[in-house]
Structure formats: C-alpha cells, structure tokens
Amino acid sequence: MFRLIPLLCCCLFILPLSAQKRNDAFQLHIRKTTTPLKIDGVVDEEAWQKADIASNFHMVLPMDTSAAHLRTDVRMTYDDKYLYLLVENYTEGDGPYMVESLRRDFAFLKNDNFLLFMDPFDDQTNGFSFGANAAGAQWDGLMYDGGKVDLSWDNKWVSVVKNYPDKWVFEAAIPFKTIRYKKGITKWGINFSRNDLKTTEKSAWAPVPRQFPTASLAYTGNLIWDAPPPAAGPNISLIPYALGGISKDYDKQTKTKYRRDAGIDAKVAVTSSLNLDLTVNPDFSQVDVDKQVTNLDRFELFYPEKRQFFLENGDQLSNFGYSTIRPFFSRRIGLGGVPIRFGARLSGKLNKDWRLGIMNMETGKQEETGLPAQNFTVAAIQRRVFSRSNLGFIFINKESINYSPEKESGLPIYNRYNRNAGLEYNLASSNNFWTGKAMLLKSYTPGLSTKDWAHAANLQYTSKTWSIGWQHEYVGSNYNAEVGYVPRKGYFKMAPQITHLFFPVSGSILSHGPQLTSTWIFNEGAFSRTDNETMLNYGIVFRKRNTLNVWASNTYIKLLTPFDPTNLGKDSLLTGSQHNWNTIGADYVSKPQSLFTYALSARYGGYYANGNRLMTNTELGYRFQPYVSIALSANYNYIELPKPWGNTSFWLVGPRLDVTMTNTLFFTGFMQYNGQQKNMNLNTRFQWRYRPASDLFIVYTDNYLPEPFFVKNRALVLKLVYWFNI
C-alpha cells in the first residue's frame, strides 16, 4: 500500500488549475511626473496632488469580512530614474507608535508598519517588497514561492517617515536599477499591507483571506502604467571592501595574528530581469553569530545560512527539496576555516515563464585537515506551469582540484567528486488553498551505485477553518549530498496532520482549535518501525495577538546506532534498544504591542532509558523605543537517567542588547553561555551606514571557558564597505 502513495500524490499534482487572478478588479493607475519630488514625508508636490489614490483597505485581522477601521491612502508615480511611493497612515487614539527599533528589516508583527508587495512580472510567484515602520526603519526583500520574503536582500533606495498628530507618512524613491522587471510590461501585480498594534488591525488594499500572509502574490491587485516603465539602462555596481584585524588563540597558545585583507563584489544587470553577481576573496566577518542550542538530538543540527552572497536571490537553489532533504546547502561552502577564492552567480528571470539560477564557487586548500581545494557548481532552471505552479531541475557538482588521495598520506581521504541531480514540481493553486511539492533526487559518488536516490512529496489544503496535509519521504542508505543537508539516510517517513479552527464572533479569543500530527519512520531494509511521534496540540490566538498552545505527545524510538542521550560522551545506549515515553507541554507568547514582551515554554515527560526530562525556555524583551532593545533568552534542561549518566542539567543563556542611535547607526552586543559545550561567547558589532548600502563595521568576538574562567580566543575586525554604481 505504501508504494502507491507517491504515485497518488504525484497524480494529484498534475491536475490543471485555474489561471484566473483573484483580485483583478483592484487597479491603481500610475502616471509619469514631470515635476521634481523631494523625499521628505510632506504631501505638497504637484505630482502627489494629481496621483491616483489607493484607499478603502480591507481588514485581514482580526476579521477578513469587513473594511479596515483605520484609513490608509497610497499614491505612486515615477520618472526616468525612480519609482515613487507615498503613504498616509492615519491613526486613532493617544500614545506612542509601537516599534521595536530603527533596525532595518524589522519583525512584521512587532511594529506599526506599512509594506509594499510588488510582482513586476505579474506571475504571482516572485517579486520585491519595500516598506518601513512608524519610526522610519526600512524593510526590503526578495519575494519567492508566491508569498515568502527573503530579507537578506539589501539594495540602494531612500525613504523618510514623518510623524503628524493624526498620521504617519512614509515616502520612498526606489531606483529602477534596484529592481528587476520585464521590459515593455504595463501591468504589475501589487498589494499594500499595514499593521497597527494599538488597534491590533492588519489590513490590505486588495483583500487577502486571513489564513494567508498579506504578502501572498495570489491576491495582488494591479498597478497599471500609462506607458511601459523606463529601461533601467546600464547597471553595474562595484562593492569593494578593506579590513584589518587582530586575533589570538590563548587555548592553543599561538602567536597573535594580524589580518589585512581586501576583496570585491560586483553586480551586473545582464538584462532588466537577469543579474550576474561576482565575488573575489569575499569576507563575512560582520555576519550575526549562530544562535546556539542545547543538542540532545541524534542527528546533525541545522543552522541557517546568514552570508548575504549566498542568500540574495538564492531561493531557487537553497529551497530545492525539503527541510530535511536539501541537495544544496550553502553552508557547506567556505566555513570552518576554508577560504573562498572567488565565485559567480547568474540568477533571475528569462521571461515570465522561465527562471534561471547558476552559481560557481571555488575554495582553497585547508592545510590542517588536508581538505583539498574544491569547485562547487550548482545550476537550476524553473518553468512556470498552470497559474502559479512550477517545474524545476537542479544539478550540483562538487569537484576536488588537483587532488590525489594516495599522495595525502596520514590525512583523511575525501571523495574526488560528488554530484546530485533532481526534479521538483511545486504546486500552488490560484487561490492558494492547495499547495504541495513532489521531488526526486539522484546522487553520484565514487563507489556508491545502489540505493542512492531520494524521493519526497507533500500535499496541503488550507482554508479558513481546516488545514489538512500529508507528507512522505524516502532517502536511500547510499544517497550522498555532500553539498546538502540530509541528516538521516536509509528510511521511509510518513507525516499526516490535520488542524481545525473555530472563530468566536466576540470575546477575547480570535481563534482556537486542535491539531493532530503523527510522524512514522521505517527502516529502509526490513521496513520496520524505528521512530514514531504522535502529538495533539490545542492552540488559542487572542485578539491582542498573544498565543497559547498546550500539547501532549507519545514518542517511540528504536536506536539504529549507539547514542549518548546527554551528548557529553559519557556512555552510549545500545543499537536496537527501544524507548517509549509520554510528554506534556505548553507555550505562551505575550501580546506584541507591549513594551515588555515575553515567551514562555515548558515540557515534562519521559526520556531515553526510562529516564525523565524537564525543559523550560524563557524569552524576555524590553524596548525603549525606538532606540534600545534588550532581550534575554534562557533555556534549562534537567535530565534524570540511570547510571552511568545520572542526573544532568544544562543551562543555555543569551542576553542581547540592540542600540539603534539612528536608522544608520547600530550597535549589537550578544553573549551566549552554553553549559553543554562549556563555552561563553561574546560578540559585539558596531555598524555605521554612512551612505546607502555602504557600511563601516567594527566586530569584536571573545570565547571563554567559564569554569575556571579562562580566555580561549578573541578577535577584533574593522571592515569598510563601499557601494558605487558605474
């Protein structure tokens, strides 16, 4: 029976879908201005007086069946170089605007804000987002998968927010060179979204059902141009950097190292919708450090990519597959002391239906481990089918350069090459109620020729009251994705889930309802059960947007390899041993409009070897808006096990300080104490955005051994980045 499931799901995916656009009647006409505009948040220019107004917003939350309570007026115009936007966000009542800080790319739900979602190909799949919060912090990102926003994208544009007694005005100028669009097209998909925390109202110009984000491109209206937008013209940007640094490893008692380095990135607009990115000797020293976790898992943990070169327009490559079956994971390139020599990426739209992504990176040799110099190539092409679905192909090649294993005596032997090829179909119905994915992958590695493929599929139905989904996965025991993230092999997995929501007409509760999920994992060979977790959750969303979840679960695990349940190296449970336990838990997140916010979670239940585990997690935050934000996270695990492990406790504590003196001057201090790793990490970063997209960074990092207190290593880096257009 299980063999038929992939076939049934794939048959569902190829059903044709309606191509009708949901909000086609919503139109905003945009006309070219011949008078100059000053970006100052003042509505006094002639161009704004003549511009059409998008008003009469629709409420999305708390209800999506009425007009918005707050008034929002949007105007747009353009000239030969810029697309202009002016928004009047009217307010009610006394009290300050609610914002986190002046930091760029803020959290949507924790700020009074306005966002623009733009689909310049009108394909309801990819686009751009721009916006600001009520204090003037900018938001910008690339849109993908029909409604997700990648905030790592950072480009040159200007904006101002000006506050008045009854409204706040957001005015922006977006260069045509900043965005990508099809030449000659005169209709773009567009929508506007506003979030107001005092009234807890989220609204949109073109109506969006409340089960979907307002970023959903399936529900955009239309921006109608009076003439085709002007060609962006030659668009080449050079972004050089120079840095100096000093570091010392006290643990290894090495000499102080001095660092002087330079590199350059380049962005070349091949066409108005296709971009070439180049990098030589890139540096990522200013990137946020990873948020540590207490590791009680049997498999490799996932840490997200934060380096901007790999993130910008990278969704076509990095999002291929599933969260636990990624054939390409960019963190495999250039981390752990491996230098990146150079790289190139060509990405964007070939036309409305075809999308392309090609990346090539080369790393140098790491002398300590003998890891050879390597070349990484990944190529993906995507074809839109039906209204919003697409079919994609990916190829990944990792090749060692000038590497002869027999000559590397005394060092680990690495594969000369590893390759992966895959097909993927992404389903998205015109109204977004049906979504899904089907995927097939094959790996090629010297010495491995059977059970070297992977398959997965899922189908999800989401309405206002029901969410029903099915997902299954198969990964062969010899499937090998050396440039991917596949923590587990040799298994078949099934994961159905169902959720039902109730919406009271009045009262303090916005929605509530149960969710049932069950995950079953079977061994590839004997098809015997090795893992099973079934969870029943009841969730409550209050009208003030605070949330409460209570849940209970049953877990069964049959170990296929020895495992230390504390991950401290004390001893290991035997292969084949079986473990079963029950757990209860609760999670609460406070309302976001308070200056003091908090999130609390706890779980208690059984654990391996008839043991017990208590886990609590606390997230506290206070903001002196808009300049200072203080946060503290504290995670505690207490594990009771028989000997030789005994009782073990782990603390993971992370205070964080964010100071945004202006919207161009930032300071972040972040400390993490990890009791499991016996390490204390301090990371501070000062950033001055002295010109649009040009920065000065000063980054200081310390690692300590807490008991006894001892400095393990420390480093200081000063980095200057300058962006200029040719």
PDB file of C-alpha atoms in Angstrom, residues 17-124:
ATOM      1  CA  LEU A  17      -5.609  24.678 -12.231  1.00  0.00           C
ATOM      2  CA  SER A  18      -7.481  27.865 -13.000  1.00  0.00           C
ATOM      3  CA  ALA A  19      -5.297  30.789 -14.112  1.00  0.00           C
ATOM      4  CA  GLN A  20      -7.794  33.490 -13.116  1.00  0.00           C
ATOM      5  CA  LYS A  21      -6.344  36.208 -10.894  1.00  0.00           C
ATOM      6  CA  ARG A  22      -8.313  36.665  -7.675  1.00  0.00           C
ATOM      7  CA  ASN A  23      -8.201  40.472  -7.319  1.00  0.00           C
ATOM      8  CA  ASP A  24      -8.038  41.531 -10.958  1.00  0.00           C
ATOM      9  CA  ALA A  25     -10.622  44.298 -10.388  1.00  0.00           C
ATOM     10  CA  PHE A  26      -8.340  46.197  -7.979  1.00  0.00           C
ATOM     11  CA  GLN A  27      -6.385  48.686 -10.053  1.00  0.00           C
ATOM     12  CA  LEU A  28      -4.124  51.620  -9.263  1.00  0.00           C
ATOM     13  CA  HIS A  29      -3.122  53.759 -12.248  1.00  0.00           C
ATOM     14  CA  ILE A  30       0.357  55.257 -12.198  1.00  0.00           C
ATOM     15  CA  ARG A  31       1.387  58.236 -14.331  1.00  0.00           C
ATOM     16  CA  LYS A  32       4.763  59.788 -15.035  1.00  0.00           C
ATOM     17  CA  THR A  33       5.632  63.025 -13.270  1.00  0.00           C
ATOM     18  CA  THR A  34       7.442  65.922 -14.913  1.00  0.00           C
ATOM     19  CA  THR A  35       7.943  67.875 -11.698  1.00  0.00           C
ATOM     20  CA  PRO A  36      10.703  67.155  -9.169  1.00  0.00           C
ATOM     21  CA  LEU A  37       9.985  65.284  -5.955  1.00  0.00           C
ATOM     22  CA  LYS A  38      11.687  65.723  -2.599  1.00  0.00           C
ATOM     23  CA  ILE A  39      11.646  62.700  -0.275  1.00  0.00           C
ATOM     24  CA  ASP A  40      10.655  64.439   2.957  1.00  0.00           C
ATOM     25  CA  GLY A  41       7.326  62.968   4.083  1.00  0.00           C
ATOM     26  CA  VAL A  42       5.431  66.124   3.125  1.00  0.00           C
ATOM     27  CA  VAL A  43       2.486  65.832   0.715  1.00  0.00           C
ATOM     28  CA  ASP A  44       2.948  69.181  -1.033  1.00  0.00           C
ATOM     29  CA  GLU A  45       4.254  68.410  -4.544  1.00  0.00           C
ATOM     30  CA  GLU A  46       2.017  68.762  -7.578  1.00  0.00           C
ATOM     31  CA  ALA A  47       2.741  65.168  -8.608  1.00  0.00           C
ATOM     32  CA  TRP A  48       1.131  63.841  -5.417  1.00  0.00           C
ATOM     33  CA  GLN A  49      -1.913  66.053  -5.823  1.00  0.00           C
ATOM     34  CA  LYS A  50      -2.513  64.623  -9.321  1.00  0.00           C
ATOM     35  CA  ALA A  51      -1.744  60.982  -8.480  1.00  0.00           C
ATOM     36  CA  ASP A  52      -4.487  58.384  -8.116  1.00  0.00           C
ATOM     37  CA  ILE A  53      -5.103  57.145  -4.561  1.00  0.00           C
ATOM     38  CA  ALA A  54      -5.399  53.531  -3.424  1.00  0.00           C
ATOM     39  CA  SER A  55      -7.617  53.642  -0.350  1.00  0.00           C
ATOM     40  CA  ASN A  56     -10.512  51.681   1.142  1.00  0.00           C
ATOM     41  CA  PHE A  57      -8.272  48.977   2.622  1.00  0.00           C
ATOM     42  CA  HIS A  58      -9.748  45.640   3.701  1.00  0.00           C
ATOM     43  CA  MET A  59      -9.295  44.160   7.152  1.00  0.00           C
ATOM     44  CA  VAL A  60      -7.318  40.902   7.300  1.00  0.00           C
ATOM     45  CA  LEU A  61      -7.049  40.531  11.085  1.00  0.00           C
ATOM     46  CA  PRO A  62      -8.852  40.128  13.381  1.00  0.00           C
ATOM     47  CA  MET A  63     -11.577  39.516  10.738  1.00  0.00           C
ATOM     48  CA  ASP A  64     -11.370  39.395   6.956  1.00  0.00           C
ATOM     49  CA  THR A  65     -15.022  40.135   6.216  1.00  0.00           C
ATOM     50  CA  SER A  66     -15.136  43.922   6.612  1.00  0.00           C
ATOM     51  CA  ALA A  67     -13.467  47.158   5.634  1.00  0.00           C
ATOM     52  CA  ALA A  68     -10.397  48.302   7.557  1.00  0.00           C
ATOM     53  CA  HIS A  69     -11.125  50.538  10.525  1.00  0.00           C
ATOM     54  CA  LEU A  70      -8.036  52.706  10.000  1.00  0.00           C
ATOM     55  CA  ARG A  71      -7.662  54.818   6.881  1.00  0.00           C
ATOM     56  CA  THR A  72      -4.627  54.331   4.637  1.00  0.00           C
ATOM     57  CA  ASP A  73      -4.010  56.302   1.412  1.00  0.00           C
ATOM     58  CA  VAL A  74      -1.367  55.233  -1.096  1.00  0.00           C
ATOM     59  CA  ARG A  75      -0.051  57.216  -4.070  1.00  0.00           C
ATOM     60  CA  MET A  76       2.524  56.205  -6.695  1.00  0.00           C
ATOM     61  CA  THR A  77       4.282  57.998  -9.535  1.00  0.00           C
ATOM     62  CA  TYR A  78       7.568  57.708 -11.447  1.00  0.00           C
ATOM     63  CA  ASP A  79      10.119  59.492 -13.592  1.00  0.00           C
ATOM     64  CA  ASP A  80      13.010  58.293 -15.756  1.00  0.00           C
ATOM     65  CA  LYS A  81      15.062  57.013 -12.786  1.00  0.00           C
ATOM     66  CA  TYR A  82      12.798  56.331  -9.813  1.00  0.00           C
ATOM     67  CA  LEU A  83       9.562  54.692  -8.763  1.00  0.00           C
ATOM     68  CA  TYR A  84       7.989  56.883  -6.041  1.00  0.00           C
ATOM     69  CA  LEU A  85       5.670  55.849  -3.234  1.00  0.00           C
ATOM     70  CA  LEU A  86       3.805  57.990  -0.698  1.00  0.00           C
ATOM     71  CA  VAL A  87       1.617  56.522   2.056  1.00  0.00           C
ATOM     72  CA  GLU A  88      -0.526  58.338   4.623  1.00  0.00           C
ATOM     73  CA  ASN A  89      -1.159  56.014   7.590  1.00  0.00           C
ATOM     74  CA  TYR A  90      -3.927  57.600   9.657  1.00  0.00           C
ATOM     75  CA  THR A  91      -4.125  56.696  13.340  1.00  0.00           C
ATOM     76  CA  GLU A  92      -6.543  56.938  16.250  1.00  0.00           C
ATOM     77  CA  GLY A  93      -6.057  57.475  19.973  1.00  0.00           C
ATOM     78  CA  ASP A  94      -3.206  58.746  22.046  1.00  0.00           C
ATOM     79  CA  GLY A  95       0.059  57.055  22.865  1.00  0.00           C
ATOM     80  CA  PRO A  96       3.290  56.347  21.032  1.00  0.00           C
ATOM     81  CA  TYR A  97       3.683  54.354  17.867  1.00  0.00           C
ATOM     82  CA  MET A  98       4.710  50.759  18.579  1.00  0.00           C
ATOM     83  CA  VAL A  99       8.081  49.849  17.074  1.00  0.00           C
ATOM     84  CA  GLU A 100      10.987  47.608  18.057  1.00  0.00           C
ATOM     85  CA  SER A 101      13.818  49.874  16.982  1.00  0.00           C
ATOM     86  CA  LEU A 102      15.319  51.650  13.991  1.00  0.00           C
ATOM     87  CA  ARG A 103      16.979  48.460  12.778  1.00  0.00           C
ATOM     88  CA  ARG A 104      16.473  47.502   9.144  1.00  0.00           C
ATOM     89  CA  ASP A 105      14.255  44.518   8.240  1.00  0.00           C
ATOM     90  CA  PHE A 106      12.244  44.518  11.459  1.00  0.00           C
ATOM     91  CA  ALA A 107       9.833  41.816  12.629  1.00  0.00           C
ATOM     92  CA  PHE A 108       6.497  42.484  10.917  1.00  0.00           C
ATOM     93  CA  LEU A 109       4.235  41.538  13.846  1.00  0.00           C
ATOM     94  CA  LYS A 110       6.125  43.647  16.421  1.00  0.00           C
ATOM     95  CA  ASN A 111       5.921  47.016  14.642  1.00  0.00           C
ATOM     96  CA  ASP A 112       3.417  49.529  13.336  1.00  0.00           C
ATOM     97  CA  ASN A 113       4.378  49.331   9.675  1.00  0.00           C
ATOM     98  CA  PHE A 114       3.468  49.623   6.016  1.00  0.00           C
ATOM     99  CA  LEU A 115       4.701  47.202   3.341  1.00  0.00           C
ATOM    100  CA  LEU A 116       4.531  47.179  -0.451  1.00  0.00           C
ATOM    101  CA  PHE A 117       4.470  43.816  -2.271  1.00  0.00           C
ATOM    102  CA  MET A 118       5.339  44.100  -5.934  1.00  0.00           C
ATOM    103  CA  ASP A 119       5.108  41.446  -8.675  1.00  0.00           C
ATOM    104  CA  PRO A 120       6.693  43.120 -11.737  1.00  0.00           C
ATOM    105  CA  PHE A 121       6.304  40.001 -13.899  1.00  0.00           C
ATOM    106  CA  ASP A 122       2.678  39.529 -12.854  1.00  0.00           C
ATOM    107  CA  ASP A 123       3.385  35.792 -12.444  1.00  0.00           C
ATOM    108  CA  GLN A 124       2.110  35.612  -8.808  1.00  0.00           C
TER     109      GLN A 124
END
